[in-house]
Short mmCIF file of C-alpha atoms in Angstrom, two decimals:
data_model
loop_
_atom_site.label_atom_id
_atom_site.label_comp_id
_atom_site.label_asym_id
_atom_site.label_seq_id
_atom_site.Cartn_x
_atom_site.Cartn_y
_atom_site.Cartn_z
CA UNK A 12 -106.97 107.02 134.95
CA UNK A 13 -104.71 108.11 131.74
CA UNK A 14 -101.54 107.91 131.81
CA UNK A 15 -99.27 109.21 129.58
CA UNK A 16 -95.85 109.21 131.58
CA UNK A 17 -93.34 106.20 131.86
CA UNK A 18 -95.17 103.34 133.39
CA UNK A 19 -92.19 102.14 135.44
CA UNK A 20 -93.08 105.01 137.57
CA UNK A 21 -93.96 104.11 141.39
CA UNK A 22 -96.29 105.99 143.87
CA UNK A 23 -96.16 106.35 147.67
CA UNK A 24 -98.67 108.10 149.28
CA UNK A 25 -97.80 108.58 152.94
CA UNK A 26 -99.84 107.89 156.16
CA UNK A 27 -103.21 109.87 157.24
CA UNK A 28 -102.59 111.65 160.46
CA UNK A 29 -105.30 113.85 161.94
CA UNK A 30 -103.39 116.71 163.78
CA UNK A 31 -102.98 120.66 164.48
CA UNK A 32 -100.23 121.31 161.61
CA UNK A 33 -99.70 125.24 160.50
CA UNK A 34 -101.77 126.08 157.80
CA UNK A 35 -99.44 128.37 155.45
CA UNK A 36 -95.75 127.11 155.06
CA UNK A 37 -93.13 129.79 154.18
CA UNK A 38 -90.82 130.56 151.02
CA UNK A 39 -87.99 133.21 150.83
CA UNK A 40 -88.24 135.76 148.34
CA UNK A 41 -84.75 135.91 146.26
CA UNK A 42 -82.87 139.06 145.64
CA UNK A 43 -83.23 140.33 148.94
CA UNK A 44 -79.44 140.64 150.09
CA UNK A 45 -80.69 142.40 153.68
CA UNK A 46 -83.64 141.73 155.41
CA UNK A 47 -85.20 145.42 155.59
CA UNK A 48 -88.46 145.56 153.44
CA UNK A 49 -90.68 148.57 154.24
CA UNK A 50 -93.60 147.08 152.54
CA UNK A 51 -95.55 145.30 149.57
CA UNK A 52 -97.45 146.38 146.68
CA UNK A 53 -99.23 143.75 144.48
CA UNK A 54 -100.92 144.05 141.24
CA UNK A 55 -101.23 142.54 137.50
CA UNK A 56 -98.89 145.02 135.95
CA UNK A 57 -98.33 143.07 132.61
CA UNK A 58 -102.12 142.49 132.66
CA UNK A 59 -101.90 138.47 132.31
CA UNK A 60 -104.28 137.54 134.81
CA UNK A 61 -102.10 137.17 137.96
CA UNK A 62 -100.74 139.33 140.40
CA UNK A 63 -97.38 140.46 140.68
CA UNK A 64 -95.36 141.58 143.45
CA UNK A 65 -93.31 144.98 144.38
CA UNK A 66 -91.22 144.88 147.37
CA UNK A 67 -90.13 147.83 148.60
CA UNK A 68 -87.11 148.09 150.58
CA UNK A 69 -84.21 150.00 151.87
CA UNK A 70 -81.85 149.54 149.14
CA UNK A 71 -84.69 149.94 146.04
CA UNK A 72 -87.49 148.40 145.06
CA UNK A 73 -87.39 144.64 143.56
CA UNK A 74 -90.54 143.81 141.68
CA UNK A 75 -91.93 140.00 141.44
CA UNK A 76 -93.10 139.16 137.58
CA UNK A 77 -95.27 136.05 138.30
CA UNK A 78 -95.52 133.42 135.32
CA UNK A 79 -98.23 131.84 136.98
CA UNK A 80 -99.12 129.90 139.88
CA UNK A 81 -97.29 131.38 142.09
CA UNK A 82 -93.66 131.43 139.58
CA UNK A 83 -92.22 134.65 141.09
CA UNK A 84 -89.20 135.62 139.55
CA UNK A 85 -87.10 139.06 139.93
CA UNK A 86 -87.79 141.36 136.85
CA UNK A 87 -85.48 144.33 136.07
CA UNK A 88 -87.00 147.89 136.77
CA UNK A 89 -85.50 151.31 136.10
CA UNK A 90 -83.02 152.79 138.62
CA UNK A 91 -80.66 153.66 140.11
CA UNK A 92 -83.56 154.31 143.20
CA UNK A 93 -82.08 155.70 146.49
CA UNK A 94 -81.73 154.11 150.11
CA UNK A 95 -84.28 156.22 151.35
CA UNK A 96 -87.07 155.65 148.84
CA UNK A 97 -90.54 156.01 150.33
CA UNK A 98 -93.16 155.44 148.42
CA UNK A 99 -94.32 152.99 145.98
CA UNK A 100 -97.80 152.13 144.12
CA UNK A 101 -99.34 150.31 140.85
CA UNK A 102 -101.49 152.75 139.28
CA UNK A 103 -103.37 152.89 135.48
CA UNK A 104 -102.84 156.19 134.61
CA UNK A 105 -103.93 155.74 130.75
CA UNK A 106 -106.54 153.33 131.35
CA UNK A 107 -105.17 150.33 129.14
CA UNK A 108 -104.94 147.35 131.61
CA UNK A 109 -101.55 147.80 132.55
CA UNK A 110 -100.13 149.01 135.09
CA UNK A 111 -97.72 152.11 135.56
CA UNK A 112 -95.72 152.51 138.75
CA UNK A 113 -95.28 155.81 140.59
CA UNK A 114 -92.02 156.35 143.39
CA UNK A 115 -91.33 159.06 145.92
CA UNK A 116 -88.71 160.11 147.88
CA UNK A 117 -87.09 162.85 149.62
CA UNK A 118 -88.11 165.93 147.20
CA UNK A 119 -88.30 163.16 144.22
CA UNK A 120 -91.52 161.92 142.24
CA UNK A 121 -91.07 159.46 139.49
CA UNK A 122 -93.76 157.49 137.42
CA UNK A 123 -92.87 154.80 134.52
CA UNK A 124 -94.45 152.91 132.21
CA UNK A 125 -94.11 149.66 131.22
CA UNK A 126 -93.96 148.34 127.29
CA UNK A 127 -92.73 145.52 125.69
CA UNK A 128 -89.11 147.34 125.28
CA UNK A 129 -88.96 147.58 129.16
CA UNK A 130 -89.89 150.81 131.38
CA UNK A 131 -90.16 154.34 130.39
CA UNK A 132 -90.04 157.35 132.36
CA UNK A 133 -93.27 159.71 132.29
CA UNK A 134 -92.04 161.49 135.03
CA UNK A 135 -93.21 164.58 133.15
CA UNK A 136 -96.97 163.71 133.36
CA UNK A 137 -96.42 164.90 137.00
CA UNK A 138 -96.92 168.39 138.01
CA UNK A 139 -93.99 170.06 139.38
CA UNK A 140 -92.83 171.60 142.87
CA UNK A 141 -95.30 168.16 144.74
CA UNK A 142 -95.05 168.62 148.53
CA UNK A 143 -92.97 165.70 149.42
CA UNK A 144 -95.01 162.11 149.58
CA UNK A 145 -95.19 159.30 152.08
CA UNK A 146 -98.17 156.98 151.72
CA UNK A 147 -100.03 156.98 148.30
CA UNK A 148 -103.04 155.46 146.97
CA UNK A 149 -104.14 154.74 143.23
CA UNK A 150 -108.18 155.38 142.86
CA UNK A 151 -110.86 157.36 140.84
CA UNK A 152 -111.81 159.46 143.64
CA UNK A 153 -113.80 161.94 141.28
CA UNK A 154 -115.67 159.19 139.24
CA UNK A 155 -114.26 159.87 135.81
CA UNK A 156 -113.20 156.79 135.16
CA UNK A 157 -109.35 156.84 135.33
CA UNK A 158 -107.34 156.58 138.32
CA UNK A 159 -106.00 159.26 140.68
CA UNK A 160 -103.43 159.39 143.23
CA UNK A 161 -104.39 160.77 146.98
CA UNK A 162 -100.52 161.34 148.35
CA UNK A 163 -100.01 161.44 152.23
CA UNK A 164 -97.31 163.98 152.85
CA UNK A 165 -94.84 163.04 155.48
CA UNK A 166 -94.54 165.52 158.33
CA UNK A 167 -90.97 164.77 159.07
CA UNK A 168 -89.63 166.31 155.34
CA UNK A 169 -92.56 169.12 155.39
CA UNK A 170 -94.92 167.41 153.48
CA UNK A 171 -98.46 167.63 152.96
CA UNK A 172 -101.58 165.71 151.96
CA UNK A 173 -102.60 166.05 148.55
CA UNK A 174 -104.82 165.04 145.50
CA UNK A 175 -102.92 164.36 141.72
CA UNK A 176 -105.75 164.70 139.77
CA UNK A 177 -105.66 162.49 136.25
CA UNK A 178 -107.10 164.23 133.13
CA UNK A 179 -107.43 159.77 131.28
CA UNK A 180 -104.47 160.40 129.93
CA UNK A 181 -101.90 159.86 133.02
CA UNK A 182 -101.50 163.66 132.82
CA UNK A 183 -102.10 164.81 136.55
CA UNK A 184 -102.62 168.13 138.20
CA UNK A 185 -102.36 168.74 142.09
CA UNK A 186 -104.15 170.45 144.49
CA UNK A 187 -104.60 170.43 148.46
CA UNK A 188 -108.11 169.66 149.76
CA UNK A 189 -107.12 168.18 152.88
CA UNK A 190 -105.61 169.78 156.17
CA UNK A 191 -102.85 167.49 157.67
CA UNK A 192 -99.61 165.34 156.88
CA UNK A 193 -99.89 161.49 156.99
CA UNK A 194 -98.04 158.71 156.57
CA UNK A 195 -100.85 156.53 155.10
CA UNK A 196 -104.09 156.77 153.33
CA UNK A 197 -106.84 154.50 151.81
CA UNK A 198 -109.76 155.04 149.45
CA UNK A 199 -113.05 153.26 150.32
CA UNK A 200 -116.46 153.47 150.27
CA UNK A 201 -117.73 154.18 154.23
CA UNK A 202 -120.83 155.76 153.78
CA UNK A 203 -122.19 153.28 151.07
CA UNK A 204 -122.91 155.82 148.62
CA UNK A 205 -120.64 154.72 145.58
CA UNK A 206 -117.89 157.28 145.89
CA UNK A 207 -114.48 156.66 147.24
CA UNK A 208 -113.95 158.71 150.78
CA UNK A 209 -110.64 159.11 152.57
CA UNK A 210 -109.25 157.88 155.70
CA UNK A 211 -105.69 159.70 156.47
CA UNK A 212 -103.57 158.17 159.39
CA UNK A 213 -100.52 158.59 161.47
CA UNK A 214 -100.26 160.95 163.62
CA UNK A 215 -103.99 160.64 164.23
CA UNK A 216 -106.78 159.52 161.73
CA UNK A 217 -109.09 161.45 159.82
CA UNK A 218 -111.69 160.74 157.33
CA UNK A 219 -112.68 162.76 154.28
CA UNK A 220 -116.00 162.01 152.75
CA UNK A 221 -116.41 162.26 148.70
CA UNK A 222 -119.23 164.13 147.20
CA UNK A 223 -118.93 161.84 144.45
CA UNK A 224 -117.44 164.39 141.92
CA UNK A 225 -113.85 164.49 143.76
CA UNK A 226 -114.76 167.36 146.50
CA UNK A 227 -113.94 165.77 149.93
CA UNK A 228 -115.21 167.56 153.39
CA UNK A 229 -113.65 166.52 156.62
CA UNK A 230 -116.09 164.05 158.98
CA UNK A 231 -114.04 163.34 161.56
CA UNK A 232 -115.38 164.55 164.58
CA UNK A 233 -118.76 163.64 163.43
CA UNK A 234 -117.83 159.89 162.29
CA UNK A 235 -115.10 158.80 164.08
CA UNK A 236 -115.06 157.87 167.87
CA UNK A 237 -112.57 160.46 169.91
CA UNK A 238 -109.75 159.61 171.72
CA UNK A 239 -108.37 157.44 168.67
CA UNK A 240 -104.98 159.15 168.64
CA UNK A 241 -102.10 158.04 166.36
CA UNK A 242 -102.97 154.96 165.11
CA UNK A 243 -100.12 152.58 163.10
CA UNK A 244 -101.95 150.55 160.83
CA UNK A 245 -105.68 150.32 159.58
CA UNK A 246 -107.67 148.16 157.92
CA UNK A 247 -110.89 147.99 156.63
CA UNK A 248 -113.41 145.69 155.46
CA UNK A 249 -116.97 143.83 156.36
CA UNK A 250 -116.29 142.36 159.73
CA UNK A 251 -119.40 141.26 160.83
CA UNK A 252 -121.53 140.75 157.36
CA UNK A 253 -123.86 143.80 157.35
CA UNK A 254 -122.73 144.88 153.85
CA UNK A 255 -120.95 148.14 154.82
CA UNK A 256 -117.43 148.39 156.03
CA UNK A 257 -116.28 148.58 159.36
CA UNK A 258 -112.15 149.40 160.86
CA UNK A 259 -109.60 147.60 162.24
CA UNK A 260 -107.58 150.91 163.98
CA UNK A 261 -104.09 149.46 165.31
CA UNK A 262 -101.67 150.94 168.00
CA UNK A 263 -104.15 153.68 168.85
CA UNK A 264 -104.11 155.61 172.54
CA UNK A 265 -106.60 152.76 173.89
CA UNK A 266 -105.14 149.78 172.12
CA UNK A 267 -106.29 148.02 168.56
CA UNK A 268 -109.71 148.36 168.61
CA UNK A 269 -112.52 147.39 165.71
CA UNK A 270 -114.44 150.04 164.43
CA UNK A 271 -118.01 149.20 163.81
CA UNK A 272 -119.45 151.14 160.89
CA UNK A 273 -123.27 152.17 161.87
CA UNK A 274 -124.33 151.87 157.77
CA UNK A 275 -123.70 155.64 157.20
CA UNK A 276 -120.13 155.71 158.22
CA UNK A 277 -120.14 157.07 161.60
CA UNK A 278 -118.15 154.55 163.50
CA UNK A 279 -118.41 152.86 167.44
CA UNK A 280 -116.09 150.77 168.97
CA UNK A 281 -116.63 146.91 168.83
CA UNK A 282 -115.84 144.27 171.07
CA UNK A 283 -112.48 143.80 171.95
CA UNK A 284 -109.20 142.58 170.39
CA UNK A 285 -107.25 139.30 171.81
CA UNK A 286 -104.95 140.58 174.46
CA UNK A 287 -101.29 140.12 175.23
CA UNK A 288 -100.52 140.33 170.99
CA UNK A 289 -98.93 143.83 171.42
CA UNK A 290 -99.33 146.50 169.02
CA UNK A 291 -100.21 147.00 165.63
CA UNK A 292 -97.50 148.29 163.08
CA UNK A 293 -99.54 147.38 160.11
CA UNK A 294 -102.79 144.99 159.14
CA UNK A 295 -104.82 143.55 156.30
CA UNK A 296 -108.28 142.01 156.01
CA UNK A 297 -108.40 138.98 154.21
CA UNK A 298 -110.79 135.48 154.39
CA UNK A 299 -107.43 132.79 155.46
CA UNK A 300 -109.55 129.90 156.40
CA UNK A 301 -112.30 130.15 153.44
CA UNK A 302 -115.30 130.26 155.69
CA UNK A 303 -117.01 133.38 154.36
CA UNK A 304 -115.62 136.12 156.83
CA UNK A 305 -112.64 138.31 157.07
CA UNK A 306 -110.03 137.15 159.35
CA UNK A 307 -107.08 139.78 160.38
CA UNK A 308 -103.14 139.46 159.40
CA UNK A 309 -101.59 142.07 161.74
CA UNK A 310 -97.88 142.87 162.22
CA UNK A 311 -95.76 143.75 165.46
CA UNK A 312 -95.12 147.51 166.28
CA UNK A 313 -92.56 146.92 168.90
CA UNK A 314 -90.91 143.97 165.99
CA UNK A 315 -92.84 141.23 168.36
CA UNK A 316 -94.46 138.00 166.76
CA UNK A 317 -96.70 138.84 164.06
CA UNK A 318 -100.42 137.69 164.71
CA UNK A 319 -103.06 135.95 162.83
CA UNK A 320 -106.98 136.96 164.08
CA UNK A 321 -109.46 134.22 162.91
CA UNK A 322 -112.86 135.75 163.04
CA UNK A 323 -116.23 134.31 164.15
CA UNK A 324 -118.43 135.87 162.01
CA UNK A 325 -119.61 138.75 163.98
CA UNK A 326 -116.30 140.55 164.18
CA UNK A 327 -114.99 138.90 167.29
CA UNK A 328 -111.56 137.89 166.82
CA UNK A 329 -109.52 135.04 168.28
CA UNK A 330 -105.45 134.69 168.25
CA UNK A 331 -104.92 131.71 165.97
CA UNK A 332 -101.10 130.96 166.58
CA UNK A 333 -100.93 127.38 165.47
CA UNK A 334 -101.76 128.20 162.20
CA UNK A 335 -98.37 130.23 161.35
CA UNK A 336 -95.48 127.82 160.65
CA UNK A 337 -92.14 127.84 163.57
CA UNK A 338 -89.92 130.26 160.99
CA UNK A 339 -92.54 132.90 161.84
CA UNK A 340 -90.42 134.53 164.33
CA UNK A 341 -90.33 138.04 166.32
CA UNK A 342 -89.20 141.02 164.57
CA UNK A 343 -92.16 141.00 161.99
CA UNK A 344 -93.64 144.19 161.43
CA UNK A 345 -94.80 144.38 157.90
CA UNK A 346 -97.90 141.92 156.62
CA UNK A 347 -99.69 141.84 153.52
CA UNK A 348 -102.13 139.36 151.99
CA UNK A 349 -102.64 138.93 148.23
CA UNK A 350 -103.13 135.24 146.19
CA UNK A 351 -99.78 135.33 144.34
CA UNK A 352 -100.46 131.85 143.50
CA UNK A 353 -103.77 132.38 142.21
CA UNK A 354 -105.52 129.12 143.99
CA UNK A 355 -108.59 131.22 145.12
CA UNK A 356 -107.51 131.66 148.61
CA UNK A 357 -105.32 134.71 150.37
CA UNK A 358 -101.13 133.97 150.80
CA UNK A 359 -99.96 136.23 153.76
CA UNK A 360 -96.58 138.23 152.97
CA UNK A 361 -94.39 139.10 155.78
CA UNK A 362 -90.94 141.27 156.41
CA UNK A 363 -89.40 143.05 159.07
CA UNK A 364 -86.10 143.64 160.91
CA UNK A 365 -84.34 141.05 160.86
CA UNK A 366 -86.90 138.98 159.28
CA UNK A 367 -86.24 137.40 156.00
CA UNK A 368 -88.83 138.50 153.67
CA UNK A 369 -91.35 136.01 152.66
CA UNK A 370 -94.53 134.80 151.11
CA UNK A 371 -96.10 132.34 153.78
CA UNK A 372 -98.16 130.15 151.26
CA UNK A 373 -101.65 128.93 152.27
CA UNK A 374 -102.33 125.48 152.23
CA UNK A 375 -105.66 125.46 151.89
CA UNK A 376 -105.51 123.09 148.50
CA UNK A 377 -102.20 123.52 147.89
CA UNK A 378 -99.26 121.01 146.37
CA UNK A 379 -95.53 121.73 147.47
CA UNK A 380 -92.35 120.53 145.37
CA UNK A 381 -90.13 119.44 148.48
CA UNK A 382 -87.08 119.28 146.07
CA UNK A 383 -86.79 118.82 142.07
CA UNK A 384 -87.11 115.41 140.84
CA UNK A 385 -84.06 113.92 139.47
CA UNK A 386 -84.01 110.21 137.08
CA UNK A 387 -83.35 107.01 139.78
CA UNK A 388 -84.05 109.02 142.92
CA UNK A 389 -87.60 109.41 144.55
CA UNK A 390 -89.43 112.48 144.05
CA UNK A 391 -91.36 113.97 147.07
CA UNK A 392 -94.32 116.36 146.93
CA UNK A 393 -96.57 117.43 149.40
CA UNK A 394 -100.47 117.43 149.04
CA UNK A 395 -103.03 119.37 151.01
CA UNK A 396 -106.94 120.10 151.38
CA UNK A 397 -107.47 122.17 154.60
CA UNK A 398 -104.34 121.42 156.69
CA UNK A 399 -105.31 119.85 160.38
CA UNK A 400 -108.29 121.61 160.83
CA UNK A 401 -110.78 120.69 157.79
CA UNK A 402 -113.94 118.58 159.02
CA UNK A 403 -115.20 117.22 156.01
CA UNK A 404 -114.02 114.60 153.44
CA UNK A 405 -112.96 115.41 150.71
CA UNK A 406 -111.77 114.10 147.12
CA UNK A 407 -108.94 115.08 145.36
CA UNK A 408 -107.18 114.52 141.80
CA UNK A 409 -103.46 115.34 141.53
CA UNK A 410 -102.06 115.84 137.83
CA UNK A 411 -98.43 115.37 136.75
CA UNK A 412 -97.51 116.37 133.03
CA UNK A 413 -95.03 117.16 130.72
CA UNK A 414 -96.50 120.55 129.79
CA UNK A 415 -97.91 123.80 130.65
CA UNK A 416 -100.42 126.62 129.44
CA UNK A 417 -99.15 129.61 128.34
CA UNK A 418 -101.80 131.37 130.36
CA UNK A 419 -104.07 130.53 132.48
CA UNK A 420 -107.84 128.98 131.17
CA UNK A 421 -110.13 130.41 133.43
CA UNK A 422 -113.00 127.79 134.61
CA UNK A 423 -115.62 129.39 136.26
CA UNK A 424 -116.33 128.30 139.02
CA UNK A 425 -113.19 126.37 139.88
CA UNK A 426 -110.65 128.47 139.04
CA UNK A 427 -107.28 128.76 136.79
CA UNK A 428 -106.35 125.36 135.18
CA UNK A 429 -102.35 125.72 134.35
CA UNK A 430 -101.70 122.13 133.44
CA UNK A 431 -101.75 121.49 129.91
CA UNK A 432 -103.77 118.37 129.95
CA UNK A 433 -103.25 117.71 126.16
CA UNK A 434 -99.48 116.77 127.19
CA UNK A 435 -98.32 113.41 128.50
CA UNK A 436 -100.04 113.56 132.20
CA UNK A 437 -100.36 111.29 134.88
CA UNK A 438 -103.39 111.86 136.80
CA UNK A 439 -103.68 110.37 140.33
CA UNK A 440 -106.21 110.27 142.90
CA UNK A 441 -106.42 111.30 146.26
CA UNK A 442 -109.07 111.27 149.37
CA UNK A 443 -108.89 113.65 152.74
CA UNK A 444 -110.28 112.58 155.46
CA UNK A 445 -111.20 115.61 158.20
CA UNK A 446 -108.13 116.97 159.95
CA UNK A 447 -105.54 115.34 157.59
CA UNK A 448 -102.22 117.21 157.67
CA UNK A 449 -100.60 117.28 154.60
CA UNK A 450 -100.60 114.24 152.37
CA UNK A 451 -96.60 112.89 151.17
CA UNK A 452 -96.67 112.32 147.69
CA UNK A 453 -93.32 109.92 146.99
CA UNK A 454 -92.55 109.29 143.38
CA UNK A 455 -89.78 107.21 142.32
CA UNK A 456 -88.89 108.27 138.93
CA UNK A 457 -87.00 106.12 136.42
CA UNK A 458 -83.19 106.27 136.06
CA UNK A 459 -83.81 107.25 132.02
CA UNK A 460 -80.69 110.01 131.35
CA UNK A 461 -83.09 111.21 128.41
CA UNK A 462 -85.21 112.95 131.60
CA UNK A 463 -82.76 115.12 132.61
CA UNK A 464 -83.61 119.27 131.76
CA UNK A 465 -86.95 118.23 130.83
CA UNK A 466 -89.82 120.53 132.30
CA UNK A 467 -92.34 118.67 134.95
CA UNK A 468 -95.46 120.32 136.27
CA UNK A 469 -98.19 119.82 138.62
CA UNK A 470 -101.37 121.12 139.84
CA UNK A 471 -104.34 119.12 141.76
CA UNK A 472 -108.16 119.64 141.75
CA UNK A 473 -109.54 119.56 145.36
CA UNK A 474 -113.35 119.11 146.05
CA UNK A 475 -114.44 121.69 148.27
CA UNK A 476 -117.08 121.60 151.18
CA UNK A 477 -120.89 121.80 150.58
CA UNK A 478 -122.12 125.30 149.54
CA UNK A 479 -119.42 126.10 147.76
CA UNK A 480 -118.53 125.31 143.99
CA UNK A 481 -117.99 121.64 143.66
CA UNK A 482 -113.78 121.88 143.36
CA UNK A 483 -111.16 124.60 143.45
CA UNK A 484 -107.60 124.29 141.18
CA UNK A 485 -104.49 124.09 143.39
CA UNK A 486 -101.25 125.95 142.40
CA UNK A 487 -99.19 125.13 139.77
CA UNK A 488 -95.66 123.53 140.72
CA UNK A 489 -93.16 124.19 137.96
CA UNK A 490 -89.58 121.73 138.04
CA UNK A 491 -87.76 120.35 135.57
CA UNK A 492 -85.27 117.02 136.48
CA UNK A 493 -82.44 117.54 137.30
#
């Protein structure tokens, strides 16, 4: 072991304890004065090589800039935006690795780029007189290698589904392909043939296959099952490992149902959803317990508890309660998954009425700073593999420095090192045994006055189980004492 950092520090590791303990633990995003967020959008706008965050709410949007690891911090964007903004995404439009970001609102389209000045308004790239937008997705639907946007149109302002085609120069031109208003759309390959089709939702749900060149043709009645009414929230993704994707259709006439896709994207119903969860208000697809399949993060249409769906493999889903933490609490409609901390496993973001919005942080390898260190007083972190429900043993090594990288060194196939492990580090080991909860971490740090304001980080290595690469980087904690 090297050690770099004051030698009179002391550790404490706490006791092993083999129980059920939630496996994501909350944090509050800041700069949310009321509790109504409509939704999330996530991307690497400033193209560093981690994803940032874009809530939208009812007063504006707030976006996330994320220094790394997980270091969200409130960034200023243009304004003023009204209360009754609708419609936010991250799109390309010129093609150089950052992102622009497009709004809507009642009989309003804006889109603005970002530079190293701040954000500028290109608002003029966009055609004029656009039927008015709710629900927008950023994708090269026509295969020229810049990105479009496929608008829903919201039937309560007289809207209307349409296509903003981009010439690769974030210049775009409309037209209307489709037939229909909806609230939501998403680009994805059903039919496995390398173009992006359409699926168009609330009221009812309607897919739109691609020719490849951008010339969609409805296959509705011919793919999807009938009686699928107005569903609230879809997903999609590879449920049950075939290699094509298959549905998750919320809050429909017959209940949430799964959507098996047949290989050609005509669709059956699957075997059934957990009962007694309520209905969907929105969903995403994401792999929360890192065993290969796609598990489902689901929120509450009637603002009931939001549910996590651990999946078996073959698309047969089981209600996984435990795993949320106690502040997970009724009135959550709104969930998103993204790895804002960029550990190599999916964070679940939740909001609602009522609900304070949050980032519910997975602790599958994961270090938390239970509160900033401060000279004579003990520091406490916590430590964790696969919280209460890992089986194997496993070794760990948790590093404490003085410094950190200005950006992330990717190493493949462990992931993003943050620590700067040319500073003075203390590097300590650890060992999991199967079902630990997480591990205390007590430091008791010198009374030296010289400490105080300087920066501290942290970030652990955890070895992961057989078959997969032989250890996976943790987050980065950033502190300073105080």
């Amino acid at each position: 072991m090297r050690t770099n950092l004051p030698r009179s520090l002391c550790l404490v590791i706490g006791p092993f304890a083999a129980a059920q303990v939630p496996q994501f633990e909350p944090w509050a995003l800041p700069g949310i004065p009321v509790p109504l967020v409509n939704g999330y959008e996530t991307a690497d706008f400033d193209a560093d090589g981690d994803l940032d965050l874009l809530a939208v709410t009812s007063f504006g949007p707030i976006l996330y800039e994320n220094a790394g690891g997980g270091r969200l911090e409130p960034t200023a964007l243009p304004g003023p935006f009204p209360a009754n903004l609708r419609t936010a995404v991250f799109v390309d439009v010129d093609g150089d690795g950052t992102k622009e970001l497009f709004f809507s609102w009642s009989g309003e389209r804006r889109i603005y780029r970002h530079q190293a000045t701040g954000w500028v308004d290109i608002s003029a790239n966009l055609p004029s007189g656009i039927p008015n937008v709710h629900g927008v997705v950023a994708a090269d639907v026509d295969g020229d290698g810049d990105q479009d946007l496929v608008c829903g149109g919201s039937f309560l302002d007289n809207g209307q589904d349409q296509l903003l085609r981009n010439d690769g120069t974030g210049v775009f031109t409309s037209s209307l392909p489709f037939t229909g208003t909806s609230f939501q759309v998403i680009a994805c390959d059903v039919d496995g043939d390398f173009d992006l089709d359409l699926l168009f939702f609330r009221p009812g749900l309607q897919l739109w296959r691609n020719d490849g060149a951008g010339t969609f043709s409805d296959a509705t009645a011919s793919s999807l099952p009938a009686n699928l009414a107005s569903p609230a929230a879809v997903a999609i993704g590879d449920v049950d490992a075939d290699g094509d994707l298959d549905l998750f259709v919320g809050a429909s006439g017959l209940g949430d149902r799964i959507l098996v896709n047949n290989g050609d994207g005509t669709f059956f119903v699957g075997a059934a959803m957990p009962g007694g969860i309520g209905s969907a208000s929105n969903s995403a697809f994401a792999d929360v317990d890192g065993d290969g399949d796609l598990d489902l993060w689901r929120g509450n249409l009637n603002y009931g508890l939001p549910t996590l769906l651990l999946n078996n493999g073959t698309g047969v889903f089981t209600n996984a309660p435990s795993r949320l933490p106690p502040q997970v609490i009724a009135l959550a409609s709104q969930c998103d998954t993204a790895d804002l901390d960029g550990d190599g496993d999916p964070d679940l973001l939740l909001a609602g009425l009522g609900t304070t919005p949050s980032i519910l942080w997975n602790l599958h390898r994961h270090v938390t700073n239970v509160a900033p260190p401060a000279p004579g007083a003990v520091w406490n972190l916590e430590f964790a593999s696969q919280p209460g429900y890992g089986t194997t043993l496993r070794a760990a090594l948790l590093g404490i420095g003085f410094g950190a990288l200005p950006g992330a060194v990717d190493v493949p196939p462990w992931g993003s090192l943050w620590l700067d492990t040319n500073a003075p580090t203390l590097y300590l080991p650890f060992y999991f045994q199967a079902l630990d909860a997480p591990l205390p971490v007590s430091i008791v740090i010198p009374a030296l006055p010289g400490l105080s304001g300087l920066p501290i980080f942290v970030q652990g290595l955890v070895e992961e189980p057989p078959g997969l690469p032989f250890a996976h980087f943790t987050n980065l904690v950033a502190t300073a004492f105080q």
